[in-house]
Amino acid sequence: NVLIASMAEPSKKKKRKRAWSDVASSCFKELSLHARFSLLPHALDDVRVHIFASLQEQLIRYDDAIGGVPIKFFHIALAPGCRYGRVHWNDPHIFVDVRVQAIAFCPEVSQRLVGRVNKIGVDYIGLLVHGLFNASIAADNLGELQYDERKDWWTHAGDASAVVKLGTVVDFELTSFDHADGLLSMHGKYESIVGQGEANGHIEPDTANNGEDRS
């Protein structure tokens, strides 16, 4: 088991290039965590391996202490001043405090995000953000988009060429989010079409949206 005891932003260092560095208003954060592990005696054969395995089980699951979803843990080391594990009375577990760096997805309300449509309904569209996180936009938040029952997609009331269908990439504003059993669910308000494409394919910029390429 692992308990995230505290969290702090790391000290400012020279920025390194990262895959998400081009994401506007990035909701990815690099965090410095203080975690406490409770290990059984058999884990003493290789403490680092067992700690790493425990951390892996926390990936892609919302954590209240972090305020987001960890997607990567690295630089695992004993916490400052903690050279050994501790035992408490007749508890068989050994408690170990460590410092660990993490990359976490920490969305904030009013943030602008981009998602690819993976579900279409008469009263909503479903999105996949960064290929990992679920989001949805209810019909009331789809602005001037109207559902076309015959084609099972959404079109702009004033521009029939502006189509939101499976594979479409859209820009939206995060209005709320919740989580249950570690699964994050986001809710948003439609802003614009970024581009068209297949579920995992190339994105074609939206040329119907005033000629603006937001890809």
PDB file of C-alpha atoms in Angstrom:
ATOM      1  CA  ASN A   1       0.000   0.000   0.000  1.00  0.00           C
ATOM      2  CA  VAL A   2       1.098   3.555  -0.636  1.00  0.00           C
ATOM      3  CA  LEU A   3       0.001   6.786   1.005  1.00  0.00           C
ATOM      4  CA  ILE A   4       0.881  10.095  -0.603  1.00  0.00           C
ATOM      5  CA  ALA A   5       1.778  12.055   2.506  1.00  0.00           C
ATOM      6  CA  SER A   6       2.549  15.435   0.987  1.00  0.00           C
ATOM      7  CA  MET A   7       3.069  17.183  -2.300  1.00  0.00           C
ATOM      8  CA  ALA A   8       5.042  20.166  -3.498  1.00  0.00           C
ATOM      9  CA  GLU A   9       5.962  21.701  -6.811  1.00  0.00           C
ATOM     10  CA  PRO A  10       9.625  21.032  -7.627  1.00  0.00           C
ATOM     11  CA  SER A  11      12.133  23.851  -7.609  1.00  0.00           C
ATOM     12  CA  LYS A  12      12.450  25.679 -10.908  1.00  0.00           C
ATOM     13  CA  LYS A  13      15.072  24.150 -13.154  1.00  0.00           C
ATOM     14  CA  LYS A  14      16.037  24.532 -16.769  1.00  0.00           C
ATOM     15  CA  LYS A  15      13.030  23.400 -18.762  1.00  0.00           C
ATOM     16  CA  ARG A  16      13.391  20.179 -20.683  1.00  0.00           C
ATOM     17  CA  LYS A  17      11.535  19.394 -23.868  1.00  0.00           C
ATOM     18  CA  ARG A  18       8.546  17.138 -23.256  1.00  0.00           C
ATOM     19  CA  ALA A  19       5.908  15.563 -25.422  1.00  0.00           C
ATOM     20  CA  TRP A  20       3.205  17.758 -23.869  1.00  0.00           C
ATOM     21  CA  SER A  21       5.176  21.038 -23.986  1.00  0.00           C
ATOM     22  CA  ASP A  22       3.149  22.245 -26.965  1.00  0.00           C
ATOM     23  CA  VAL A  23      -0.190  21.812 -25.200  1.00  0.00           C
ATOM     24  CA  ALA A  24      -1.785  25.212 -24.596  1.00  0.00           C
ATOM     25  CA  SER A  25      -2.488  25.903 -20.907  1.00  0.00           C
ATOM     26  CA  SER A  26      -0.931  22.525 -20.124  1.00  0.00           C
ATOM     27  CA  CYS A  27      -2.705  20.530 -17.439  1.00  0.00           C
ATOM     28  CA  PHE A  28       0.303  18.246 -16.975  1.00  0.00           C
ATOM     29  CA  LYS A  29       2.398  18.991 -13.904  1.00  0.00           C
ATOM     30  CA  GLU A  30       5.709  17.698 -12.623  1.00  0.00           C
ATOM     31  CA  LEU A  31       5.376  17.114  -8.876  1.00  0.00           C
ATOM     32  CA  SER A  32       7.630  16.176  -5.994  1.00  0.00           C
ATOM     33  CA  LEU A  33       5.843  13.696  -3.713  1.00  0.00           C
ATOM     34  CA  HIS A  34       6.490  12.309  -0.240  1.00  0.00           C
ATOM     35  CA  ALA A  35       5.002   8.823  -0.065  1.00  0.00           C
ATOM     36  CA  ARG A  36       4.857   6.226   2.705  1.00  0.00           C
ATOM     37  CA  PHE A  37       4.849   2.536   1.829  1.00  0.00           C
ATOM     38  CA  SER A  38       3.882  -0.398   4.025  1.00  0.00           C
ATOM     39  CA  LEU A  39       5.840  -3.435   2.887  1.00  0.00           C
ATOM     40  CA  LEU A  40       5.694  -7.043   4.049  1.00  0.00           C
ATOM     41  CA  PRO A  41       8.978  -8.747   5.011  1.00  0.00           C
ATOM     42  CA  HIS A  42       9.241 -10.605   1.692  1.00  0.00           C
ATOM     43  CA  ALA A  43       9.636  -7.219  -0.043  1.00  0.00           C
ATOM     44  CA  LEU A  44      12.999  -6.698   1.658  1.00  0.00           C
ATOM     45  CA  ASP A  45      14.708  -8.802  -1.014  1.00  0.00           C
ATOM     46  CA  ASP A  46      14.466  -5.766  -3.318  1.00  0.00           C
ATOM     47  CA  VAL A  47      12.704  -2.797  -1.760  1.00  0.00           C
ATOM     48  CA  ARG A  48      13.055  -0.587  -4.836  1.00  0.00           C
ATOM     49  CA  VAL A  49      11.357  -3.142  -7.103  1.00  0.00           C
ATOM     50  CA  HIS A  50       8.415  -3.573  -4.726  1.00  0.00           C
ATOM     51  CA  ILE A  51       7.997   0.179  -4.258  1.00  0.00           C
ATOM     52  CA  PHE A  52       8.070   0.689  -8.012  1.00  0.00           C
ATOM     53  CA  ALA A  53       5.454  -2.060  -8.466  1.00  0.00           C
ATOM     54  CA  SER A  54       3.197  -0.368  -5.895  1.00  0.00           C
ATOM     55  CA  LEU A  55       3.551   2.956  -7.674  1.00  0.00           C
ATOM     56  CA  GLN A  56       2.694   1.362 -11.015  1.00  0.00           C
ATOM     57  CA  GLU A  57      -0.651   0.300  -9.559  1.00  0.00           C
ATOM     58  CA  GLN A  58      -1.441   3.981  -8.896  1.00  0.00           C
ATOM     59  CA  LEU A  59      -0.934   5.062 -12.517  1.00  0.00           C
ATOM     60  CA  ILE A  60      -3.892   6.405 -14.526  1.00  0.00           C
ATOM     61  CA  ARG A  61      -6.020   6.541 -11.367  1.00  0.00           C
ATOM     62  CA  TYR A  62      -7.228   9.804  -9.847  1.00  0.00           C
ATOM     63  CA  ASP A  63      -5.520  10.573  -6.536  1.00  0.00           C
ATOM     64  CA  ASP A  64      -7.056  13.145  -4.170  1.00  0.00           C
ATOM     65  CA  ALA A  65      -3.713  13.927  -2.538  1.00  0.00           C
ATOM     66  CA  ILE A  66      -2.183  14.724  -5.922  1.00  0.00           C
ATOM     67  CA  GLY A  67      -5.295  16.434  -7.232  1.00  0.00           C
ATOM     68  CA  GLY A  68      -5.001  14.634 -10.522  1.00  0.00           C
ATOM     69  CA  VAL A  69      -4.059  11.453 -12.363  1.00  0.00           C
ATOM     70  CA  PRO A  70      -0.410  10.304 -12.196  1.00  0.00           C
ATOM     71  CA  ILE A  71       0.876   9.040 -15.527  1.00  0.00           C
ATOM     72  CA  LYS A  72       4.548   8.525 -14.653  1.00  0.00           C
ATOM     73  CA  PHE A  73       6.717   8.082 -11.536  1.00  0.00           C
ATOM     74  CA  PHE A  74      10.494   8.484 -11.558  1.00  0.00           C
ATOM     75  CA  HIS A  75      13.514   9.429  -9.401  1.00  0.00           C
ATOM     76  CA  ILE A  76      12.490   7.225  -6.478  1.00  0.00           C
ATOM     77  CA  ALA A  77      14.686   7.647  -3.369  1.00  0.00           C
ATOM     78  CA  LEU A  78      14.483   7.450   0.405  1.00  0.00           C
ATOM     79  CA  ALA A  79      13.060  10.620   1.918  1.00  0.00           C
ATOM     80  CA  PRO A  80      15.623  13.007   3.458  1.00  0.00           C
ATOM     81  CA  GLY A  81      16.543  11.840   6.957  1.00  0.00           C
ATOM     82  CA  CYS A  82      15.076   8.360   6.439  1.00  0.00           C
ATOM     83  CA  ARG A  83      17.865   5.805   6.063  1.00  0.00           C
ATOM     84  CA  TYR A  84      15.855   2.787   7.220  1.00  0.00           C
ATOM     85  CA  GLY A  85      12.345   1.402   7.293  1.00  0.00           C
ATOM     86  CA  ARG A  86      10.337   1.358  10.533  1.00  0.00           C
ATOM     87  CA  VAL A  87       8.201  -1.237  12.310  1.00  0.00           C
ATOM     88  CA  HIS A  88       5.326  -0.404  14.659  1.00  0.00           C
ATOM     89  CA  TRP A  89       4.873  -2.746  17.619  1.00  0.00           C
ATOM     90  CA  ASN A  90       3.542  -6.115  16.404  1.00  0.00           C
ATOM     91  CA  ASP A  91       2.570  -4.893  12.923  1.00  0.00           C
ATOM     92  CA  PRO A  92       4.347  -7.153  10.371  1.00  0.00           C
ATOM     93  CA  HIS A  93       4.721  -4.322   7.868  1.00  0.00           C
ATOM     94  CA  ILE A  94       7.850  -2.256   7.375  1.00  0.00           C
ATOM     95  CA  PHE A  95       7.076   1.418   6.754  1.00  0.00           C
ATOM     96  CA  VAL A  96       9.333   3.217   4.305  1.00  0.00           C
ATOM     97  CA  ASP A  97       9.217   6.936   3.457  1.00  0.00           C
ATOM     98  CA  VAL A  98      10.367   7.941  -0.003  1.00  0.00           C
ATOM     99  CA  ARG A  99      10.578  10.969  -2.250  1.00  0.00           C
ATOM    100  CA  VAL A 100       9.404  10.467  -5.809  1.00  0.00           C
ATOM    101  CA  GLN A 101       8.886  12.694  -8.822  1.00  0.00           C
ATOM    102  CA  ALA A 102       5.681  12.341 -10.811  1.00  0.00           C
ATOM    103  CA  ILE A 103       4.036  13.625 -13.948  1.00  0.00           C
ATOM    104  CA  ALA A 104       0.306  14.058 -13.364  1.00  0.00           C
ATOM    105  CA  PHE A 105      -2.701  15.180 -15.368  1.00  0.00           C
ATOM    106  CA  CYS A 106      -4.297  17.888 -13.199  1.00  0.00           C
ATOM    107  CA  PRO A 107      -7.147  19.583 -15.098  1.00  0.00           C
ATOM    108  CA  GLU A 108      -8.724  22.757 -13.771  1.00  0.00           C
ATOM    109  CA  VAL A 109     -12.196  24.162 -14.366  1.00  0.00           C
ATOM    110  CA  SER A 110     -12.263  26.812 -17.140  1.00  0.00           C
ATOM    111  CA  GLN A 111      -9.190  25.275 -18.782  1.00  0.00           C
ATOM    112  CA  ARG A 112      -9.305  24.750 -22.542  1.00  0.00           C
ATOM    113  CA  LEU A 113      -8.724  21.173 -23.667  1.00  0.00           C
ATOM    114  CA  VAL A 114      -8.755  19.276 -26.944  1.00  0.00           C
ATOM    115  CA  GLY A 115     -10.396  15.879 -27.354  1.00  0.00           C
ATOM    116  CA  ARG A 116     -11.214  13.425 -30.126  1.00  0.00           C
ATOM    117  CA  VAL A 117     -14.858  12.369 -30.463  1.00  0.00           C
ATOM    118  CA  ASN A 118     -15.292   8.670 -29.715  1.00  0.00           C
ATOM    119  CA  LYS A 119     -19.031   8.573 -28.977  1.00  0.00           C
ATOM    120  CA  ILE A 120     -22.053  10.269 -30.506  1.00  0.00           C
ATOM    121  CA  GLY A 121     -25.478  10.475 -28.879  1.00  0.00           C
ATOM    122  CA  VAL A 122     -28.687  12.409 -29.360  1.00  0.00           C
ATOM    123  CA  ASP A 123     -27.973  14.468 -26.249  1.00  0.00           C
ATOM    124  CA  TYR A 124     -24.171  14.476 -25.939  1.00  0.00           C
ATOM    125  CA  ILE A 125     -20.810  13.765 -27.525  1.00  0.00           C
ATOM    126  CA  GLY A 126     -18.090  11.706 -25.842  1.00  0.00           C
ATOM    127  CA  LEU A 127     -14.402  12.589 -26.119  1.00  0.00           C
ATOM    128  CA  LEU A 128     -11.030  11.071 -25.413  1.00  0.00           C
ATOM    129  CA  VAL A 129      -8.471  13.615 -24.167  1.00  0.00           C
ATOM    130  CA  HIS A 130      -4.771  12.866 -24.738  1.00  0.00           C
ATOM    131  CA  GLY A 131      -5.844   9.355 -25.699  1.00  0.00           C
ATOM    132  CA  LEU A 132      -6.435   8.479 -22.027  1.00  0.00           C
ATOM    133  CA  PHE A 133      -9.099  10.543 -20.287  1.00  0.00           C
ATOM    134  CA  ASN A 134     -12.863  10.518 -20.825  1.00  0.00           C
ATOM    135  CA  ALA A 135     -14.848  13.713 -21.318  1.00  0.00           C
ATOM    136  CA  SER A 136     -18.353  14.537 -22.472  1.00  0.00           C
ATOM    137  CA  ILE A 137     -20.250  17.568 -23.692  1.00  0.00           C
ATOM    138  CA  ALA A 138     -24.004  17.619 -23.081  1.00  0.00           C
ATOM    139  CA  ALA A 139     -26.368  18.922 -25.764  1.00  0.00           C
ATOM    140  CA  ASP A 140     -27.017  22.064 -23.719  1.00  0.00           C
ATOM    141  CA  ASN A 141     -23.304  22.910 -23.989  1.00  0.00           C
ATOM    142  CA  LEU A 142     -22.936  22.213 -27.715  1.00  0.00           C
ATOM    143  CA  GLY A 143     -23.841  25.772 -28.721  1.00  0.00           C
ATOM    144  CA  GLU A 144     -25.271  26.002 -32.237  1.00  0.00           C
ATOM    145  CA  LEU A 145     -24.563  22.377 -33.079  1.00  0.00           C
ATOM    146  CA  GLN A 146     -27.624  20.319 -33.977  1.00  0.00           C
ATOM    147  CA  TYR A 147     -27.968  16.542 -34.011  1.00  0.00           C
ATOM    148  CA  ASP A 148     -28.558  14.930 -37.413  1.00  0.00           C
ATOM    149  CA  GLU A 149     -30.415  11.706 -36.632  1.00  0.00           C
ATOM    150  CA  ARG A 150     -30.121  10.388 -40.198  1.00  0.00           C
ATOM    151  CA  LYS A 151     -26.317  10.648 -40.280  1.00  0.00           C
ATOM    152  CA  ASP A 152     -25.767  10.260 -36.533  1.00  0.00           C
ATOM    153  CA  TRP A 153     -23.544  13.311 -36.182  1.00  0.00           C
ATOM    154  CA  TRP A 154     -23.756  16.956 -35.114  1.00  0.00           C
ATOM    155  CA  THR A 155     -23.647  19.882 -37.534  1.00  0.00           C
ATOM    156  CA  HIS A 156     -23.431  23.639 -37.097  1.00  0.00           C
ATOM    157  CA  ALA A 157     -26.806  25.353 -37.515  1.00  0.00           C
ATOM    158  CA  GLY A 158     -25.327  28.010 -39.795  1.00  0.00           C
ATOM    159  CA  ASP A 159     -22.750  25.904 -41.618  1.00  0.00           C
ATOM    160  CA  ALA A 160     -23.644  22.391 -42.751  1.00  0.00           C
ATOM    161  CA  SER A 161     -19.994  21.715 -43.637  1.00  0.00           C
ATOM    162  CA  ALA A 162     -18.978  22.045 -39.967  1.00  0.00           C
ATOM    163  CA  VAL A 163     -19.545  18.464 -38.832  1.00  0.00           C
ATOM    164  CA  VAL A 164     -18.801  16.801 -35.496  1.00  0.00           C
ATOM    165  CA  LYS A 165     -18.651  13.039 -35.962  1.00  0.00           C
ATOM    166  CA  LEU A 166     -16.591  10.077 -34.807  1.00  0.00           C
ATOM    167  CA  GLY A 167     -12.929  11.044 -35.117  1.00  0.00           C
ATOM    168  CA  THR A 168     -13.509  14.823 -35.081  1.00  0.00           C
ATOM    169  CA  VAL A 169     -11.127  16.739 -32.832  1.00  0.00           C
ATOM    170  CA  VAL A 170     -12.780  19.556 -30.895  1.00  0.00           C
ATOM    171  CA  ASP A 171     -11.684  22.320 -28.578  1.00  0.00           C
ATOM    172  CA  PHE A 172     -13.740  22.632 -25.376  1.00  0.00           C
ATOM    173  CA  GLU A 173     -13.758  24.421 -22.039  1.00  0.00           C
ATOM    174  CA  LEU A 174     -13.705  22.252 -18.925  1.00  0.00           C
ATOM    175  CA  THR A 175     -16.757  23.082 -16.802  1.00  0.00           C
ATOM    176  CA  SER A 176     -16.524  20.341 -14.174  1.00  0.00           C
ATOM    177  CA  PHE A 177     -15.035  16.957 -13.413  1.00  0.00           C
ATOM    178  CA  ASP A 178     -15.575  14.112 -10.989  1.00  0.00           C
ATOM    179  CA  HIS A 179     -14.047  10.768 -10.184  1.00  0.00           C
ATOM    180  CA  ALA A 180     -15.146   7.404  -8.838  1.00  0.00           C
ATOM    181  CA  ASP A 181     -12.995   4.355  -8.078  1.00  0.00           C
ATOM    182  CA  GLY A 182      -9.995   6.203  -9.498  1.00  0.00           C
ATOM    183  CA  LEU A 183     -11.624   6.928 -12.864  1.00  0.00           C
ATOM    184  CA  LEU A 184     -11.689  10.575 -13.951  1.00  0.00           C
ATOM    185  CA  SER A 185     -14.670  11.921 -15.879  1.00  0.00           C
ATOM    186  CA  MET A 186     -14.674  15.444 -17.318  1.00  0.00           C
ATOM    187  CA  HIS A 187     -17.531  17.625 -18.562  1.00  0.00           C
ATOM    188  CA  GLY A 188     -17.192  20.565 -20.881  1.00  0.00           C
ATOM    189  CA  LYS A 189     -18.579  23.247 -23.152  1.00  0.00           C
ATOM    190  CA  TYR A 190     -18.002  23.105 -26.910  1.00  0.00           C
ATOM    191  CA  GLU A 191     -15.822  25.847 -28.417  1.00  0.00           C
ATOM    192  CA  SER A 192     -14.778  24.879 -31.953  1.00  0.00           C
ATOM    193  CA  ILE A 193     -13.739  22.153 -34.372  1.00  0.00           C
ATOM    194  CA  VAL A 194      -9.974  21.620 -34.532  1.00  0.00           C
ATOM    195  CA  GLY A 195      -9.889  19.056 -37.339  1.00  0.00           C
ATOM    196  CA  GLN A 196     -11.312  15.880 -38.810  1.00  0.00           C
ATOM    197  CA  GLY A 197      -9.818  12.402 -38.816  1.00  0.00           C
ATOM    198  CA  GLU A 198     -10.299   8.760 -38.016  1.00  0.00           C
ATOM    199  CA  ALA A 199     -10.245   7.538 -34.424  1.00  0.00           C
ATOM    200  CA  ASN A 200      -6.470   7.002 -34.515  1.00  0.00           C
ATOM    201  CA  GLY A 201      -5.574   8.656 -37.780  1.00  0.00           C
ATOM    202  CA  HIS A 202      -4.269  11.887 -39.252  1.00  0.00           C
ATOM    203  CA  ILE A 203      -6.071  15.107 -38.368  1.00  0.00           C
ATOM    204  CA  GLU A 204      -7.195  17.290 -41.252  1.00  0.00           C
ATOM    205  CA  PRO A 205      -7.430  20.964 -40.155  1.00  0.00           C
ATOM    206  CA  ASP A 206     -10.921  22.429 -40.154  1.00  0.00           C
ATOM    207  CA  THR A 207     -11.110  24.793 -43.131  1.00  0.00           C
ATOM    208  CA  ALA A 208     -14.793  25.538 -42.651  1.00  0.00           C
ATOM    209  CA  ASN A 209     -14.112  27.348 -39.369  1.00  0.00           C
ATOM    210  CA  ASN A 210     -13.239  30.756 -40.848  1.00  0.00           C
ATOM    211  CA  GLY A 211     -10.142  29.259 -42.419  1.00  0.00           C
ATOM    212  CA  GLU A 212      -8.510  28.944 -39.010  1.00  0.00           C
ATOM    213  CA  ASP A 213      -6.156  26.013 -38.449  1.00  0.00           C
ATOM    214  CA  ARG A 214      -6.112  25.148 -34.763  1.00  0.00           C
ATOM    215  CA  SER A 215      -4.314  21.811 -35.130  1.00  0.00           C
TER     216      SER A 215
END
